[in-house]
mmCIF file of C-alpha atoms in Angstrom:
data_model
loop_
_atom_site.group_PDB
_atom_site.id
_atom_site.type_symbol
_atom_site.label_atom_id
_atom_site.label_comp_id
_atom_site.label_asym_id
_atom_site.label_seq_id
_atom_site.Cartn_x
_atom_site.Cartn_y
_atom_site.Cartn_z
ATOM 1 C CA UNK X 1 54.381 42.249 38.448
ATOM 2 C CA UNK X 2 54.038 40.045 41.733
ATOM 3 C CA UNK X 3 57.018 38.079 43.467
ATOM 4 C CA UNK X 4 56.775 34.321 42.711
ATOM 5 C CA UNK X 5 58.234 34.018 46.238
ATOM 6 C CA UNK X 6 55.762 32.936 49.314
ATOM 7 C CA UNK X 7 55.468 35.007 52.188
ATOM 8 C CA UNK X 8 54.773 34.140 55.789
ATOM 9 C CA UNK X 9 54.895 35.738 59.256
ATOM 10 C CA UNK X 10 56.425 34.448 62.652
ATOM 11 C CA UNK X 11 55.722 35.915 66.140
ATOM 12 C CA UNK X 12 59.223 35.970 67.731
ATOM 13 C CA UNK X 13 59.597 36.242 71.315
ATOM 14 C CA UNK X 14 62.859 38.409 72.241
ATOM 15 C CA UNK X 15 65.017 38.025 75.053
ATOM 16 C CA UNK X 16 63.029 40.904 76.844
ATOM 17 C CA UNK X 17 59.635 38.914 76.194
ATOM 18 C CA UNK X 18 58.570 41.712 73.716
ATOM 19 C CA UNK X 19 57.011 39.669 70.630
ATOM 20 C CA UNK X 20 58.294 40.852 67.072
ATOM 21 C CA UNK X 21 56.255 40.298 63.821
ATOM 22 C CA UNK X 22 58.872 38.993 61.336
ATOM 23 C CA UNK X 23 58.395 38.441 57.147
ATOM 24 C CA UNK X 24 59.757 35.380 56.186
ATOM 25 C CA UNK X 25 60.585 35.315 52.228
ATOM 26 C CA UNK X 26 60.429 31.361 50.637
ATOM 27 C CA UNK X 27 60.434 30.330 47.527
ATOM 28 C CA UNK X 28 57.573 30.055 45.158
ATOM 29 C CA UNK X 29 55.057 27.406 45.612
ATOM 30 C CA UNK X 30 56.050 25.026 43.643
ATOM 31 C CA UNK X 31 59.495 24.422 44.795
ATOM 32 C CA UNK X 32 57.741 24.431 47.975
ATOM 33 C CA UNK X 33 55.686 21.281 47.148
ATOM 34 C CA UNK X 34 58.666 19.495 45.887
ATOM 35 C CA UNK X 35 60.089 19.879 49.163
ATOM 36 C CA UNK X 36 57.646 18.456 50.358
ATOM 37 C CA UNK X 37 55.378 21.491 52.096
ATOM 38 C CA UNK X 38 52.171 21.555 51.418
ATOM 39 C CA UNK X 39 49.236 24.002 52.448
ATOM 40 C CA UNK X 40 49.173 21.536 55.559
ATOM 41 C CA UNK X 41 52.935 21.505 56.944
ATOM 42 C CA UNK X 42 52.546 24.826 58.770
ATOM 43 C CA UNK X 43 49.146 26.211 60.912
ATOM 44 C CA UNK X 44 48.462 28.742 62.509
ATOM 45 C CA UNK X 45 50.117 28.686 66.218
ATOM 46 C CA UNK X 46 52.947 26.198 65.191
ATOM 47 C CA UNK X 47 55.629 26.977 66.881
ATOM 48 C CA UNK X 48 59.027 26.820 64.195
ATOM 49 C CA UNK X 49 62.712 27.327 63.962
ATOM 50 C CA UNK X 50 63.908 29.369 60.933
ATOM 51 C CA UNK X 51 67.119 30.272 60.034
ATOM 52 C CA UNK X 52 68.531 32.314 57.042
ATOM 53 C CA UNK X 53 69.903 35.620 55.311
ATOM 54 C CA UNK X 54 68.061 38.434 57.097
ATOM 55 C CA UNK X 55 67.406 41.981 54.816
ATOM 56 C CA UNK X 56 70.142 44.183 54.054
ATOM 57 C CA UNK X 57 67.990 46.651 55.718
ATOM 58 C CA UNK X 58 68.571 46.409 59.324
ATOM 59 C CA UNK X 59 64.938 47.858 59.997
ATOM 60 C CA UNK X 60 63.051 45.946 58.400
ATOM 61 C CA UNK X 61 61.900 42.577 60.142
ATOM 62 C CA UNK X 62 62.881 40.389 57.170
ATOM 63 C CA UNK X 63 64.669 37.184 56.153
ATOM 64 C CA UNK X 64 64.771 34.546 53.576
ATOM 65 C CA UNK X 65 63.704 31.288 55.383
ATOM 66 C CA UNK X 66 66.562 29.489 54.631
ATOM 67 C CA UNK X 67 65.972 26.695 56.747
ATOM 68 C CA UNK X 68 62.849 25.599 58.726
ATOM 69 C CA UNK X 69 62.727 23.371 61.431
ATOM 70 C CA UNK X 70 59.131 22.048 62.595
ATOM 71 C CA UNK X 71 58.548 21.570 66.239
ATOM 72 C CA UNK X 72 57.299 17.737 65.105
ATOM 73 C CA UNK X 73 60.972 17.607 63.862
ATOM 74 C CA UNK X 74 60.673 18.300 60.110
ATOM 75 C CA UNK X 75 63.752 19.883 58.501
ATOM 76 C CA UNK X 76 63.362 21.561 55.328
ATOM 77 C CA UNK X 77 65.895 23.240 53.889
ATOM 78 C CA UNK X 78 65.280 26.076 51.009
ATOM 79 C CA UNK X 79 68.479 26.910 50.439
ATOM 80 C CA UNK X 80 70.098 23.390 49.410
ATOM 81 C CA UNK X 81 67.399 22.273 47.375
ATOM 82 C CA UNK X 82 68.214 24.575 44.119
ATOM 83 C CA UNK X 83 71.251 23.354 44.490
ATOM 84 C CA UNK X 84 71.988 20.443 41.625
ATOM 85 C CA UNK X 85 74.914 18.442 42.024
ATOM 86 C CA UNK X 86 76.382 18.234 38.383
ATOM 87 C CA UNK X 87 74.843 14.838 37.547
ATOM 88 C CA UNK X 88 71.343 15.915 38.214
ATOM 89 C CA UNK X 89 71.776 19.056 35.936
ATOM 90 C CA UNK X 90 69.231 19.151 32.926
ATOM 91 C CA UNK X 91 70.580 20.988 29.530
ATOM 92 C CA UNK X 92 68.465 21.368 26.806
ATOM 93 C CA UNK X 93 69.571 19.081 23.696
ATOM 94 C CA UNK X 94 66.651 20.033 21.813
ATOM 95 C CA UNK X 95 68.528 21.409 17.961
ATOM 96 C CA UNK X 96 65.307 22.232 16.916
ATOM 97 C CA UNK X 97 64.583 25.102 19.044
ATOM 98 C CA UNK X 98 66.406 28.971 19.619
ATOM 99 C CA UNK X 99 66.122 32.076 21.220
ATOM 100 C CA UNK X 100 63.197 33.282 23.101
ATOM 101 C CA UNK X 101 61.865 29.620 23.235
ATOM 102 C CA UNK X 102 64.977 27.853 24.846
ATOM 103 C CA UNK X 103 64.114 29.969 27.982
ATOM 104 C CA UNK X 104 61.367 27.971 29.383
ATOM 105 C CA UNK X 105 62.268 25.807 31.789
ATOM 106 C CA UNK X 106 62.822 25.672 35.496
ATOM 107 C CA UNK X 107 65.061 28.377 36.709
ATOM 108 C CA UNK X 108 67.388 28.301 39.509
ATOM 109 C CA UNK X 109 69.295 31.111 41.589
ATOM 110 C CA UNK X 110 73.069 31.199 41.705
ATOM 111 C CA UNK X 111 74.019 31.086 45.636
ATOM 112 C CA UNK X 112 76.590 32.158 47.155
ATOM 113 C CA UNK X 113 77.598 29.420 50.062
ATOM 114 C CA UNK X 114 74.564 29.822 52.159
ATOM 115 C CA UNK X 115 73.471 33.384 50.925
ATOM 116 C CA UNK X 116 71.847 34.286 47.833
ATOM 117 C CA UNK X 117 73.959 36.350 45.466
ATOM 118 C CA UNK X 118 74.361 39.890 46.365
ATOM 119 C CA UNK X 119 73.446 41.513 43.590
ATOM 120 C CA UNK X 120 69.811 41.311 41.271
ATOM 121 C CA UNK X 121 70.247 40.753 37.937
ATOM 122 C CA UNK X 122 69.705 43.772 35.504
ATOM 123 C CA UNK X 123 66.375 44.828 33.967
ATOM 124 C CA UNK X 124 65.720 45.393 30.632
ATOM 125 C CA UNK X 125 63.811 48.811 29.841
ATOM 126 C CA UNK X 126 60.167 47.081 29.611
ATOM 127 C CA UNK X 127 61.549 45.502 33.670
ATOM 128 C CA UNK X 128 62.795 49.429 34.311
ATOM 129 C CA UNK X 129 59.459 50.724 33.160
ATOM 130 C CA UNK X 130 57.116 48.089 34.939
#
């Protein structure tokens, strides 16, 4: 089973002009488009500010990309856009429907102010065997 989350590296220059390779974790592509980000928002060479939740693991080079700032001065922010306020929330009203089929649908993460919650949520044993 793959991530549905988009990957991307950043050359980072340090404060001792060493360059780091950094993974930056965004969400999958199609929340991506309705942000507005497209194969075309980002080349090659562009030079970006990101900001977010880095890894629990100090070692690795890793952080959700949280916000991104464009050097053209595009803002997108990841974070805020699963966010519904409550009179944008869709529930299904469909009586006609039940179990296994009520679970389609766009899903969204719980956050936690501006950090995704701490803890994944359980597998089943076909997840635990995967």
């Amino acid at each position: 089973m793959r991530s549905p989350h988009s990957f991307f590296e950043v050359d980072v220059v340090t404060a001792d002009g060493s360059t780091e390779t950094w993974d930056v974790e965004a969400h999958a592509v199609p929340i991506l488009r309705r942000l507005g980000i497209d194969r075309d928002t980002l080349k090659v060479g562009d030079e970006v500010r990101i900001r977010g939740p880095r890894s629990r693991r100090p070692e690795k080079l890793l952080l959700f990309g949280a916000e991104i700032n464009t050097s053209n001065g595009e803002q997108f922010e990841m974070l805020n856009s699963i966010r519904r306020p409550p009179e944008r929330r869709v529930s299904d009203t469909r009586n006609d429907v039940d179990g296994v089929d009520r679970l389609t649908g766009i899903w969204m993460t719980f956050i936690s102010g501006q950090r995704v919650a701490d803890s994944p949520m359980p597998l089943n044993a076909a997840g635990k065997a995967a």
